[in-house]
Coordinates of C-alpha atoms in Angstrom, one line a residue:
Chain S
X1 CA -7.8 151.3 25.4
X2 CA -11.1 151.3 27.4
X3 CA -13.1 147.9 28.0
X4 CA -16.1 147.1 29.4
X5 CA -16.5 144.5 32.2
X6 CA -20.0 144.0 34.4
X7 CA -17.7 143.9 37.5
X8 CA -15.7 146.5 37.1
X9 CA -17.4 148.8 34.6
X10 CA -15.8 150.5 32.1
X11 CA -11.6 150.0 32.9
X12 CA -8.5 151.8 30.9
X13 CA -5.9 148.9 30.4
X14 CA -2.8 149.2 28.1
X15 CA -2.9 147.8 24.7
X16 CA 0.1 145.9 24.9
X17 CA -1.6 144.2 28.0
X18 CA -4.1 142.4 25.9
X19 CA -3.5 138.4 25.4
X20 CA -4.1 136.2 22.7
X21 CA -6.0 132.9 23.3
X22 CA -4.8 131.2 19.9
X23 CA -6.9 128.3 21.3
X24 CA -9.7 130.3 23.3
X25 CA -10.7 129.4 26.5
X26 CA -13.1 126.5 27.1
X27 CA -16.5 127.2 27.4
X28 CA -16.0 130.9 25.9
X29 CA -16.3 129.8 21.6
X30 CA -15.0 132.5 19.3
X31 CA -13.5 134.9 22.5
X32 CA -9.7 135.0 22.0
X33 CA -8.7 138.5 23.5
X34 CA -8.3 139.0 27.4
X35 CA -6.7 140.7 29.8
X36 CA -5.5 140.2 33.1
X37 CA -6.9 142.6 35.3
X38 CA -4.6 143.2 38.5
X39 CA -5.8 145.7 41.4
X40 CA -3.4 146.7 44.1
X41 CA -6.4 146.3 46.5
X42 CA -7.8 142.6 45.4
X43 CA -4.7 140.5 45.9
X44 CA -3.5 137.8 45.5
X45 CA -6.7 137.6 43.2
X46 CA -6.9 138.9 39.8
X47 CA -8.9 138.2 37.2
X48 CA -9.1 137.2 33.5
X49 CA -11.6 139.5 31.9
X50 CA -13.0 138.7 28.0
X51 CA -11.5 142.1 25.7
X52 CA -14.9 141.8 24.0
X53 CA -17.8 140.0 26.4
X54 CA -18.0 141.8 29.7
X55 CA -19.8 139.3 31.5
X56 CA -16.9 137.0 31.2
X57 CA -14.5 137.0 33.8
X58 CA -12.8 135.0 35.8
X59 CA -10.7 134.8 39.3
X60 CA -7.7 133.9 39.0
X61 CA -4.5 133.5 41.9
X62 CA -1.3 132.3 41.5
X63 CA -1.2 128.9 42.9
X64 CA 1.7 128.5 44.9
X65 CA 0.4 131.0 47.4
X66 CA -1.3 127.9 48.6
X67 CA 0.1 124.9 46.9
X68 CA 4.2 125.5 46.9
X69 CA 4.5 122.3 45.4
X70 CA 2.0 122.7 42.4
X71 CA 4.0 120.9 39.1
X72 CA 2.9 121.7 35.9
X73 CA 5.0 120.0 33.1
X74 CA 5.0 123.2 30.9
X75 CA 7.6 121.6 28.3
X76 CA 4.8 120.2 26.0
X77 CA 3.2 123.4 26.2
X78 CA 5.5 125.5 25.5
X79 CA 6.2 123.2 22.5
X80 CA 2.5 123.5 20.9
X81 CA 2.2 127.4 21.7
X82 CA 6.0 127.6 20.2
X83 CA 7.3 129.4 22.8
X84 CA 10.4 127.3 22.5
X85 CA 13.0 130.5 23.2
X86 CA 11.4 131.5 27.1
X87 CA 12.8 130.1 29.7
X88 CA 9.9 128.9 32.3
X89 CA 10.7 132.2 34.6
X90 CA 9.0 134.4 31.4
X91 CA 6.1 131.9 32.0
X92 CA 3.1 132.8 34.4
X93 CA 0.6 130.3 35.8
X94 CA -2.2 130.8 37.6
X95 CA -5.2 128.6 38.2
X96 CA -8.9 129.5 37.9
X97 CA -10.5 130.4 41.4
X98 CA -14.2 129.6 42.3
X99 CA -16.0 131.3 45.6
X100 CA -19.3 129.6 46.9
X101 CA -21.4 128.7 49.4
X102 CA -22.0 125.0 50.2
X103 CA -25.7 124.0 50.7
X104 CA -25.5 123.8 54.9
X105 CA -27.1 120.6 55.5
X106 CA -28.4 121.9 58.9
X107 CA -31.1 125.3 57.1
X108 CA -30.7 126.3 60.5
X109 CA -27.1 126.8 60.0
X110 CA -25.3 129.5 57.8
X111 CA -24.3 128.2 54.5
X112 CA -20.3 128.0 54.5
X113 CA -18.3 129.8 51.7
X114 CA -16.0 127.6 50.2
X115 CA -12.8 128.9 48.2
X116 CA -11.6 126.3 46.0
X117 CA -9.1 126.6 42.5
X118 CA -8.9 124.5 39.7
X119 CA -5.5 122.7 39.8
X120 CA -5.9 120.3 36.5
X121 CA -6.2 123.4 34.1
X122 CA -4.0 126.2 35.2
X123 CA -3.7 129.0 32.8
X124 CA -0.1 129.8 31.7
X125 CA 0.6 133.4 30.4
X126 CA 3.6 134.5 28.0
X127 CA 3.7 138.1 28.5
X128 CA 6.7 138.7 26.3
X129 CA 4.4 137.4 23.4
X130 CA 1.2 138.1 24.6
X131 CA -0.5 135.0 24.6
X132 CA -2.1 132.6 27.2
X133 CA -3.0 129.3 27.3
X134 CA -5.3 126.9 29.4
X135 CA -3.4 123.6 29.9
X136 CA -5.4 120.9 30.3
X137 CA -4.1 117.9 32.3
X138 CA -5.1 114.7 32.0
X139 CA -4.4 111.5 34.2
X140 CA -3.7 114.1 36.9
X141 CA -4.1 113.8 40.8
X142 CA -5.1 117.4 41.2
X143 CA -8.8 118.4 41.6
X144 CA -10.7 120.6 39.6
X145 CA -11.6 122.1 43.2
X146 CA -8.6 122.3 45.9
X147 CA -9.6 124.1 49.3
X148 CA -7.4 127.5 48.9
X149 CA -8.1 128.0 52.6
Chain N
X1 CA -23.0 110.4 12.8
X2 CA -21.1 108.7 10.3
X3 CA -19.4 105.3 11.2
X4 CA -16.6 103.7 9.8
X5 CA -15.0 100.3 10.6
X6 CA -10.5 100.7 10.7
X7 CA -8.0 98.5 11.7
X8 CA -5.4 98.6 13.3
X9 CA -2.4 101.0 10.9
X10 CA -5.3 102.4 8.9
X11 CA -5.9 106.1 8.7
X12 CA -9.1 108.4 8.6
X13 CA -8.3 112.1 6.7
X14 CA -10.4 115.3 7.8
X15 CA -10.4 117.7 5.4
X16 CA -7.3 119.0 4.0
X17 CA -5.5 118.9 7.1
X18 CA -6.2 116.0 9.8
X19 CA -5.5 112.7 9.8
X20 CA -6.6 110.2 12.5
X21 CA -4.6 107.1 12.8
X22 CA -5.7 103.7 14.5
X23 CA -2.4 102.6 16.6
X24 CA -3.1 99.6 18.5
X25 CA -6.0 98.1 19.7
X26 CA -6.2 96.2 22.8
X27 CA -9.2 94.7 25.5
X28 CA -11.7 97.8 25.4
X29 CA -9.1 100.5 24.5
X30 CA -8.0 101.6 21.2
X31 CA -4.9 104.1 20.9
X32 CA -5.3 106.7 18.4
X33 CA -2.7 108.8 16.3
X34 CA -3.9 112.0 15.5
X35 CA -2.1 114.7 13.0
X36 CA -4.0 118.4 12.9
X37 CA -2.6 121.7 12.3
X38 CA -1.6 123.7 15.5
X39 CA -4.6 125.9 15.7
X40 CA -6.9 123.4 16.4
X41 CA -7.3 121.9 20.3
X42 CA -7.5 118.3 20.1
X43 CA -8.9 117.2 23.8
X44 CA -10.3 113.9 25.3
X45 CA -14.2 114.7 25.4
X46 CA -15.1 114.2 28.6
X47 CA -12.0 116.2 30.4
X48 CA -12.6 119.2 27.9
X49 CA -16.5 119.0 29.2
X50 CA -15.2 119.3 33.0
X51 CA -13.1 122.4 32.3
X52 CA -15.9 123.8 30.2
X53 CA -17.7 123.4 32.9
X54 CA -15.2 124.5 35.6
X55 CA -14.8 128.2 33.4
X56 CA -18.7 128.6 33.4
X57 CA -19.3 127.6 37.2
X58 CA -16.3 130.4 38.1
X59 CA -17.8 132.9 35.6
X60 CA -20.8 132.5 37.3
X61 CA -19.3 132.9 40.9
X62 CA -17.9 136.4 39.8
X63 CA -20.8 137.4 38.9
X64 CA -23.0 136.5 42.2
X65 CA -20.0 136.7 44.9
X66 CA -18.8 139.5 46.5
X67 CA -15.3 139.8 46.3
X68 CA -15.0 141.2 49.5
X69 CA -15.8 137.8 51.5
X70 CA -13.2 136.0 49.0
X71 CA -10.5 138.3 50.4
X72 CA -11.8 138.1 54.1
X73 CA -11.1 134.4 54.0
X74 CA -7.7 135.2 52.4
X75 CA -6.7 137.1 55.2
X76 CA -7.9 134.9 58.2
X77 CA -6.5 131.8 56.5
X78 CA -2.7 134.3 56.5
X79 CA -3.6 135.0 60.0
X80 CA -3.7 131.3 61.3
X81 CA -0.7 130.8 58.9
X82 CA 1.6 133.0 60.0
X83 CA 3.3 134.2 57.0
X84 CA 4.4 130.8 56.0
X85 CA 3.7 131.4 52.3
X86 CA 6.0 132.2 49.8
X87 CA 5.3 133.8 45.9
X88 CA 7.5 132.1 43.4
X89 CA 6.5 131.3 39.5
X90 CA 9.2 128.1 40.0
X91 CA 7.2 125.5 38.2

């Protein structure tokens, strides 16, 4: 099926591709169909791209390209999405990337881009039953923004 | 806003469907039980309103960063590492 993005104009993905947010994605009310949009040419980045909203999308990575020991206890998870017959290795996570530049403190100087991923709410896809989910950890030491370079 | 007063063991329904249960209460911190049906997020406020805003703030980046500079900073980053990354989904 064909979808419209803003970043990528109009794209072809396969049906089967689409997800289903049962619980949506924060900050995104009443979207609950995305698709994980992965270009040869962009990696390791992908992105998470709204089925129905073009303007959202999001970067994604997979977090153990920079953080090999990233531990997400998935159990409970996989327990409230009833996904209870995968084994973790039909799991994917990745975590939300941002990409900006810091205010320089010097105007003089350049403004530094900063490359940072949210480690407390990783997204963890079941493609076998097309559905993801954004866990949300709480009394977590990760950051919401950990340098990925 | 309505307001009610509980205590400790005492429930409060919502709807058909979800019940909130006062569990203990202790100096400043009360511990609630709460029963909902799976389609419905239950999160603590003020971490759901971080990630909310986390998603916005990187919606927004895609939209006003080139990708190109994301993936130059990739690469230099792999070049001062040396290939000491690995790609695994072992959680």
């Amino acid at each position: 099926m064909q979808i419209q993005t803003a970043k990528f104009g109009v794209v072809t993905v396969e049906e089967e591709k689409i997800l289903h947010m049962p619980y949506g994605l924060a900050g995104f009310p009443g979207e609950d169909r995305f698709v994980i949009l992965d270009k040869e040419d962009s990696r390791p980045f992908c992105w998470l791209q709204c089925v129905d909203e073009p303007e959202i999308a999001l970067m994604l990575m997979d977090p153990y390209l920079f953080k090999p020991d990233y531990a997400v206890d998935v159990e409970p998870v996989q327990e409230e999405m009833g996904w209870t017959e995968e084994s973790r290795e039909d799991l994917l996570l990745y975590v939300v990337v941002r990409m900006y530049s810091e205010e320089a403190e010097n105007p003089k100087k350049e403004a530094a881009l900063r490359l940072v991923a949210n480690l407390v709410s990783p997204l963890l896809v079941n493609a076998k039953k097309k559905q993801a989910v954004q866990v949300v950890m709480y009394d977590t030491h990760y950051s919401f923004e950990h340098p990925v370079v | 806003m309505l307001i009610l007063t509980r205590k400790a063991g005492e429930q409060i329904r919502i709807g058909e469907d979800i019940v909130i249960q006062v569990l203990e209460m202790g100096r400043g911190v009360v511990k609630l039980g709460i029963k909902a049906p799976r389609s419905i997020a239950i999160h603590r406020e003020e971490v759901f309103e971080r990630v909310k805003e986390a998603n916005l703030a990187a919606m927004e980046d895609v939209r006003s960063q080139r990708m190109d500079a994301a993936l130059r900073l990739w690469k230099e980053r792999r070049e001062d590492a040396r290939g000491g990354d690995e790609t695994n989904h072992q959680f």
